[in-house]
CSV table of C-alpha atoms in Angstrom, one decimal:
chain,number,residue,atom,x,y,z
P,1,MET,CA,0.0,0.0,0.0
P,2,VAL,CA,1.2,3.5,-0.9
P,3,GLN,CA,0.6,6.4,1.5
P,4,GLN,CA,0.8,10.1,0.5
P,5,HIS,CA,2.6,12.4,2.9
P,6,ALA,CA,3.9,15.9,2.7
P,7,PHE,CA,6.5,18.2,4.4
P,8,GLU,CA,4.6,21.3,5.4
P,9,THR,CA,7.5,23.4,6.7
P,10,SER,CA,11.3,23.4,6.3
P,11,THR,CA,11.6,21.9,9.8
P,12,ASP,CA,8.9,19.3,9.4
P,13,VAL,CA,10.0,15.7,10.4
P,14,ASP,CA,7.6,12.9,9.7
P,15,TRP,CA,7.5,9.8,11.9
P,16,VAL,CA,5.7,6.7,10.7
P,17,PHE,CA,5.7,3.1,12.0
P,18,PHE,CA,4.7,-0.2,10.6
P,19,GLU,CA,4.3,-3.7,12.1
P,20,ALA,CA,7.1,-6.0,11.1
P,21,ILE,CA,7.6,-9.7,11.6
P,22,LYS,CA,11.1,-10.9,12.5
P,23,GLY,CA,12.8,-12.6,9.5
P,24,PRO,CA,11.3,-11.4,6.2
P,25,GLU,CA,13.0,-8.7,4.2
P,26,TYR,CA,11.1,-5.5,3.6
P,27,LEU,CA,11.4,-3.0,0.8
P,28,ILE,CA,10.9,0.6,2.1
P,29,GLU,CA,10.5,3.3,-0.5
P,30,ALA,CA,9.9,7.1,-0.4
P,31,GLN,CA,9.2,8.4,-3.9
P,32,VAL,CA,8.8,12.0,-4.9
P,33,PRO,CA,6.0,12.7,-7.4
P,34,THR,CA,6.3,15.0,-10.3
P,35,GLY,CA,5.8,18.6,-9.2
P,36,SER,CA,7.3,18.2,-5.7
P,37,SER,CA,10.8,19.4,-4.9
P,38,ALA,CA,11.1,17.3,-1.8
P,39,ASP,CA,14.5,15.6,-1.3
P,40,VAL,CA,13.8,12.8,1.2
P,41,SER,CA,16.2,11.3,3.8
P,42,MET,CA,15.0,8.4,5.8
P,43,TYR,CA,16.2,6.6,9.0
P,44,VAL,CA,14.9,3.2,10.3
P,45,TYR,CA,14.6,2.5,14.0
P,46,ASP,CA,13.6,-0.7,15.7
P,47,GLY,CA,12.6,1.1,18.9
P,48,CYS,CA,11.8,4.5,20.3
P,49,ASN,CA,15.0,5.1,22.2
P,50,THR,CA,17.5,3.5,19.8
P,51,THR,CA,19.9,4.6,17.2
P,52,PRO,CA,18.9,4.0,13.5
P,53,GLU,CA,19.3,0.5,12.2
P,54,ALA,CA,19.6,1.9,8.7
P,55,GLY,CA,19.6,5.3,7.0
P,56,LYS,CA,19.6,6.8,3.6
P,57,ASP,CA,20.3,10.3,2.3
P,58,PRO,CA,21.1,9.8,-1.4
P,59,SER,CA,23.0,12.6,-3.2
P,60,PHE,CA,21.8,12.0,-6.7
P,61,SER,CA,18.1,11.3,-6.2
P,62,PRO,CA,15.2,12.6,-4.1
P,63,THR,CA,13.8,9.1,-4.0
P,64,ILE,CA,14.9,6.5,-1.4
P,65,ARG,CA,14.8,2.7,-1.6
P,66,THR,CA,16.2,0.5,1.2
P,67,PHE,CA,16.0,-3.2,2.1
P,68,PHE,CA,15.5,-3.9,5.8
P,69,THR,CA,15.2,-7.1,7.8
P,70,ALA,CA,13.5,-6.6,11.2
P,71,PRO,CA,15.6,-7.8,14.2
P,72,GLN,CA,12.4,-8.6,16.1
P,73,SER,CA,8.6,-8.5,15.5
P,74,GLY,CA,6.8,-5.3,16.4
P,75,HIS,CA,6.8,-1.6,15.5
P,76,ILE,CA,9.5,-0.4,13.2
P,77,PHE,CA,9.8,3.4,13.1
P,78,LEU,CA,10.7,5.6,10.1
P,79,GLU,CA,12.0,9.1,10.4
P,80,LEU,CA,11.6,11.1,7.2
P,81,ARG,CA,13.1,14.6,6.6
P,82,ASN,CA,13.2,17.0,3.7
P,83,GLU,CA,16.7,18.1,2.8
P,84,VAL,CA,15.4,21.1,0.8
P,85,SER,CA,15.3,24.0,3.3
P,86,ASP,CA,13.7,26.7,1.2
P,87,PHE,CA,10.2,26.1,-0.1
P,88,THR,CA,6.9,27.9,0.3
P,89,THR,CA,4.3,25.2,-0.3
P,90,ALA,CA,3.9,21.6,1.0
P,91,GLN,CA,6.3,19.1,-0.6
P,92,ALA,CA,4.6,15.8,-1.3
P,93,TYR,CA,6.1,12.3,-1.2
P,94,TRP,CA,4.8,8.7,-1.4
P,95,LEU,CA,5.8,6.1,1.2
P,96,SER,CA,5.4,2.3,0.8
P,97,VAL,CA,6.6,-0.7,2.8
P,98,ARG,CA,6.4,-4.1,1.2
P,99,ASP,CA,7.1,-7.6,2.7
P,100,LEU,CA,9.3,-9.2,0.0
P,101,SER,CA,8.7,-12.7,1.3
P,102,THR,CA,5.2,-12.6,-0.3
P,103,GLN,CA,6.4,-11.3,-3.7
P,104,THR,CA,8.2,-12.9,-6.5
P,105,SER,CA,9.9,-10.0,-8.3
P,106,ALA,CA,13.4,-9.8,-9.6
P,107,ARG,CA,15.8,-7.2,-8.3
P,108,SER,CA,17.8,-5.0,-10.5
P,109,ALA,CA,20.4,-2.2,-9.9
P,110,VAL,CA,21.4,1.0,-11.5
P,111,ILE,CA,25.0,2.2,-11.3
P,112,ILE,CA,25.6,6.0,-11.6
P,113,VAL,CA,29.1,6.7,-12.7
P,114,ALA,CA,29.0,10.5,-12.5
P,115,GLY,CA,26.4,13.2,-12.2
P,116,LYS,CA,24.9,16.0,-10.2
P,117,TYR,CA,21.4,16.3,-9.0
P,118,LYS,CA,21.5,19.8,-7.5
P,119,GLU,CA,23.7,22.7,-6.7
P,120,ASN,CA,25.0,22.7,-3.1
């Protein structure tokens, strides 16, 4: 299932949780739709008072995709931030979490040799 979210202000931090089962691998994606200038960074926590298990802040893309295996069953927390600090309207993004043990899709990879997404 895909959920639509938005960063309302430059200091907005979104927290989301999902119920995980220990063992299966999950695909967590934050995608930026056309028209949004959001640049999403994401950190995955297995508890409220813990350090991130995984984190992503890609330099060449506003979209994030990470694979995660839950160390235990229960709530997994996602911290999402917008790395763009100057915007005047809400910046949308889509968030999805999929249990890969129930899907039969092949994985692929893209290798970026050189490039530049933004100034700064």
